[in-house]
PDB file of C-alpha atoms in Angstrom:
ATOM      1  CA  MET A   1     116.578  78.608 149.059  1.00 47.00           C
ATOM      2  CA  LEU A   2     117.811  76.807 145.945  1.00 43.00           C
ATOM      3  CA  ARG A   3     114.239  76.356 144.753  1.00 44.00           C
ATOM      4  CA  TYR A   4     113.537  80.088 145.215  1.00 41.00           C
ATOM      5  CA  SER A   5     116.702  81.020 143.284  1.00 39.00           C
ATOM      6  CA  PHE A   6     115.720  78.727 140.406  1.00 37.00           C
ATOM      7  CA  LEU A   7     112.238  80.243 140.215  1.00 37.00           C
ATOM      8  CA  LEU A   8     113.641  83.749 140.327  1.00 37.00           C
ATOM      9  CA  LEU A   9     116.115  83.021 137.514  1.00 38.00           C
ATOM     10  CA  PHE A  10     113.481  81.152 135.506  1.00 39.00           C
ATOM     11  CA  GLY A  11     111.076  84.076 135.853  1.00 41.00           C
ATOM     12  CA  LEU A  12     113.717  86.627 134.909  1.00 40.00           C
ATOM     13  CA  SER A  13     114.532  84.760 131.705  1.00 39.00           C
ATOM     14  CA  PHE A  14     110.974  85.375 130.501  1.00 42.00           C
ATOM     15  CA  CYS A  15     111.261  89.063 131.310  1.00 46.00           C
ATOM     16  CA  GLU A  16     114.270  89.391 129.043  1.00 50.00           C
ATOM     17  CA  SER A  17     112.499  88.363 125.818  1.00 69.00           C
ATOM     18  CA  ASP A  18     111.684  91.176 123.405  1.00 71.00           C
ATOM     19  CA  GLU A  19     107.915  91.527 123.335  1.00 80.00           C
ATOM     20  CA  THR A  20     107.946  94.510 120.941  1.00 83.00           C
ATOM     21  CA  VAL A  21     107.398  94.307 117.183  1.00 85.00           C
ATOM     22  CA  ALA A  22     111.164  93.772 116.811  1.00 84.00           C
ATOM     23  CA  GLY A  23     110.923  90.498 118.691  1.00 82.00           C
ATOM     24  CA  TYR A  24     108.160  89.279 116.379  1.00 84.00           C
ATOM     25  CA  GLY A  25     109.875  89.516 113.000  1.00 82.00           C
ATOM     26  CA  ALA A  26     110.689  93.175 112.415  1.00 88.00           C
ATOM     27  CA  ALA A  27     114.277  93.230 113.737  1.00 88.00           C
ATOM     28  CA  GLY A  28     117.160  93.057 111.284  1.00 88.00           C
ATOM     29  CA  SER A  29     115.286  94.612 108.351  1.00 92.00           C
ATOM     30  CA  VAL A  30     115.001  98.067 106.883  1.00 96.00           C
ATOM     31  CA  TRP A  31     111.292  98.670 106.361  1.00 97.00           C
ATOM     32  CA  LYS A  32     110.410 101.002 103.479  1.00 98.00           C
ATOM     33  CA  LEU A  33     106.989 102.641 103.523  1.00 98.00           C
ATOM     34  CA  THR A  34     105.102 101.761 100.332  1.00 98.00           C
ATOM     35  CA  SER A  35     101.621 103.060 101.138  1.00 98.00           C
ATOM     36  CA  LEU A  36     100.033 105.416 103.617  1.00 98.00           C
ATOM     37  CA  ASN A  37      96.282 105.215 104.241  1.00 97.00           C
ATOM     38  CA  GLY A  38      95.724 103.311 101.009  1.00 97.00           C
ATOM     39  CA  ALA A  39      97.695 105.673  98.768  1.00 97.00           C
ATOM     40  CA  GLU A  40     101.133 104.974  97.307  1.00 98.00           C
ATOM     41  CA  PHE A  41     103.823 106.776  99.293  1.00 98.00           C
ATOM     42  CA  THR A  42     106.227 108.126  96.685  1.00 96.00           C
ATOM     43  CA  ALA A  43     108.690 109.827  99.043  1.00 97.00           C
ATOM     44  CA  GLU A  44     111.442 107.804 100.737  1.00 97.00           C
ATOM     45  CA  ALA A  45     110.771 106.788 104.351  1.00 98.00           C
ATOM     46  CA  THR A  46     112.288 103.906 106.306  1.00 98.00           C
ATOM     47  CA  LEU A  47     111.802 102.349 109.721  1.00 97.00           C
ATOM     48  CA  GLU A  48     114.217 100.080 111.615  1.00 96.00           C
ATOM     49  CA  PHE A  49     114.115  98.438 115.012  1.00 92.00           C
ATOM     50  CA  GLY A  50     117.241  98.394 117.159  1.00 87.00           C
ATOM     51  CA  GLU A  51     117.655  97.279 120.739  1.00 80.00           C
ATOM     52  CA  GLU A  52     114.475  96.268 122.521  1.00 77.00           C
ATOM     53  CA  GLY A  53     111.834  98.941 122.223  1.00 84.00           C
ATOM     54  CA  LYS A  54     113.929 101.358 120.154  1.00 92.00           C
ATOM     55  CA  PHE A  55     113.195 102.361 116.566  1.00 95.00           C
ATOM     56  CA  PHE A  56     114.774 104.781 114.114  1.00 97.00           C
ATOM     57  CA  GLY A  57     114.718 105.643 110.451  1.00 97.00           C
ATOM     58  CA  LYS A  58     114.848 108.200 107.727  1.00 98.00           C
ATOM     59  CA  ALA A  59     111.780 110.261 106.935  1.00 98.00           C
ATOM     60  CA  PRO A  60     111.698 112.115 103.591  1.00 97.00           C
ATOM     61  CA  CYS A  61     113.842 114.976 104.981  1.00 97.00           C
ATOM     62  CA  ASN A  62     115.222 114.004 108.368  1.00 97.00           C
ATOM     63  CA  VAL A  63     116.359 111.116 110.512  1.00 98.00           C
ATOM     64  CA  TYR A  64     114.254 110.237 113.527  1.00 98.00           C
ATOM     65  CA  ASN A  65     114.118 107.884 116.503  1.00 97.00           C
ATOM     66  CA  GLY A  66     111.832 106.871 119.293  1.00 95.00           C
ATOM     67  CA  THR A  67     110.726 104.170 121.669  1.00 94.00           C
ATOM     68  CA  GLN A  68     107.995 101.604 121.211  1.00 90.00           C
ATOM     69  CA  THR A  69     106.136 101.317 124.495  1.00 86.00           C
ATOM     70  CA  ALA A  70     103.635  98.453 123.943  1.00 89.00           C
ATOM     71  CA  ASP A  71     103.929  94.696 123.547  1.00 91.00           C
ATOM     72  CA  TYR A  72     103.245  93.082 120.167  1.00 90.00           C
ATOM     73  CA  PRO A  73     100.780  93.168 118.455  1.00 93.00           C
ATOM     74  CA  TRP A  74     100.164  96.596 119.941  1.00 94.00           C
ATOM     75  CA  PHE A  75     102.245  99.463 118.645  1.00 94.00           C
ATOM     76  CA  GLU A  76     102.594 102.627 120.650  1.00 93.00           C
ATOM     77  CA  THR A  77     105.370 105.159 120.379  1.00 92.00           C
ATOM     78  CA  GLY A  78     106.800 107.443 122.961  1.00 88.00           C
ATOM     79  CA  PRO A  79     107.824 110.878 121.706  1.00 93.00           C
ATOM     80  CA  ILE A  80     109.475 110.774 118.273  1.00 96.00           C
ATOM     81  CA  ALA A  81     112.596 112.924 117.953  1.00 97.00           C
ATOM     82  CA  ALA A  82     113.707 114.128 114.531  1.00 97.00           C
ATOM     83  CA  THR A  83     116.319 116.434 113.086  1.00 96.00           C
ATOM     84  CA  GLN A  84     114.887 119.633 111.612  1.00 95.00           C
ATOM     85  CA  LYS A  85     116.289 119.991 108.112  1.00 95.00           C
ATOM     86  CA  ALA A  86     113.941 121.493 105.524  1.00 92.00           C
ATOM     87  CA  CYS A  87     113.438 119.946 102.105  1.00 94.00           C
ATOM     88  CA  PRO A  88     110.863 119.934  99.283  1.00 96.00           C
ATOM     89  CA  GLU A  89     109.190 116.823 100.753  1.00 96.00           C
ATOM     90  CA  LEU A  90     108.486 118.332 104.165  1.00 95.00           C
ATOM     91  CA  GLU A  91     104.716 117.842 103.729  1.00 96.00           C
ATOM     92  CA  ALA A  92     105.224 114.101 103.088  1.00 97.00           C
ATOM     93  CA  GLU A  93     107.502 113.914 106.117  1.00 97.00           C
ATOM     94  CA  THR A  94     104.931 115.548 108.373  1.00 96.00           C
ATOM     95  CA  ALA A  95     102.263 113.106 107.154  1.00 97.00           C
ATOM     96  CA  TYR A  96     104.611 110.144 107.715  1.00 98.00           C
ATOM     97  CA  LEU A  97     105.650 111.090 111.262  1.00 97.00           C
ATOM     98  CA  ARG A  98     102.096 111.964 112.310  1.00 97.00           C
ATOM     99  CA  ALA A  99     100.820 108.653 110.940  1.00 98.00           C
ATOM    100  CA  LEU A 100     103.608 106.688 112.645  1.00 97.00           C
ATOM    101  CA  ASP A 101     102.731 108.319 115.963  1.00 96.00           C
ATOM    102  CA  ALA A 102      99.028 107.443 115.483  1.00 97.00           C
ATOM    103  CA  MET A 103      99.476 103.720 114.779  1.00 97.00           C
ATOM    104  CA  THR A 104      98.356 101.261 117.487  1.00 97.00           C
ATOM    105  CA  ILE A 105      98.528  97.766 115.946  1.00 96.00           C
ATOM    106  CA  ALA A 106     101.429  95.979 114.222  1.00 95.00           C
ATOM    107  CA  GLU A 107     101.431  92.894 112.028  1.00 95.00           C
ATOM    108  CA  VAL A 108     104.570  91.360 110.531  1.00 93.00           C
ATOM    109  CA  VAL A 109     104.139  88.651 107.902  1.00 92.00           C
ATOM    110  CA  GLY A 110     107.288  87.730 106.007  1.00 91.00           C
ATOM    111  CA  ASP A 111     108.591  90.788 104.163  1.00 95.00           C
ATOM    112  CA  THR A 112     105.507  92.905 104.892  1.00 97.00           C
ATOM    113  CA  MET A 113     104.743  94.921 108.000  1.00 96.00           C
ATOM    114  CA  ILE A 114     101.431  96.688 108.459  1.00 97.00           C
ATOM    115  CA  LEU A 115     100.878  99.306 111.129  1.00 97.00           C
ATOM    116  CA  SER A 116      97.276 100.365 111.624  1.00 98.00           C
ATOM    117  CA  ASN A 117      94.827 101.933 114.039  1.00 97.00           C
ATOM    118  CA  GLU A 118      91.134 101.778 114.875  1.00 96.00           C
ATOM    119  CA  ASP A 119      90.476 104.999 112.928  1.00 96.00           C
ATOM    120  CA  GLY A 120      91.320 103.274 109.630  1.00 97.00           C
ATOM    121  CA  GLY A 121      94.880 104.564 109.365  1.00 98.00           C
ATOM    122  CA  GLU A 122      97.299 102.157 107.736  1.00 98.00           C
ATOM    123  CA  MET A 123     100.988 102.125 106.870  1.00 98.00           C
ATOM    124  CA  VAL A 124     102.323  99.293 104.698  1.00 98.00           C
ATOM    125  CA  PHE A 125     106.064  98.640 104.801  1.00 98.00           C
ATOM    126  CA  GLU A 126     108.167  96.216 102.754  1.00 98.00           C
ATOM    127  CA  ALA A 127     111.479  94.802 103.993  1.00 96.00           C
ATOM    128  CA  THR A 128     114.465  95.941 101.956  1.00 91.00           C
ATOM    129  CA  THR A 129     118.151  95.129 101.979  1.00 70.00           C
ATOM    130  CA  LYS A 130     120.219  97.310 104.250  1.00 63.00           C
ATOM    131  CA  THR A 131     122.825  99.382 102.433  1.00 56.00           C
ATOM    132  CA  GLU A 132     125.816 101.154 103.938  1.00 52.00           C
ATOM    133  CA  ASP A 133     125.899 104.945 103.537  1.00 49.00           C
TER     134      ASP A 133
END
């Protein structure tokens, strides 16, 4: 019985590790989008990773959140929820949120995170210092 309990606890400890992009270098940073599909992204958009599998950020007009549902290096989002405030950069926001939803692969190297997909879509983020609002 003791042996079974040890194996059960040992096995559960592996289940508790964060296998999402947050657990592989993205947690603790505010990621600012610098380019979208090879073009400079001039609007302000950020992405952060909270508790395991959760992400949130600020798109050009609204705040948003969602759940990452695949293990690293895969990147798959569940539904993305966002507030619905209008602003002059609504077109950039729509492009950002649609692209984020379409990404399937994540790579974190130092202060750079690249989300991409097999269709050639690519989002390049740079880590920035978190500021209090």
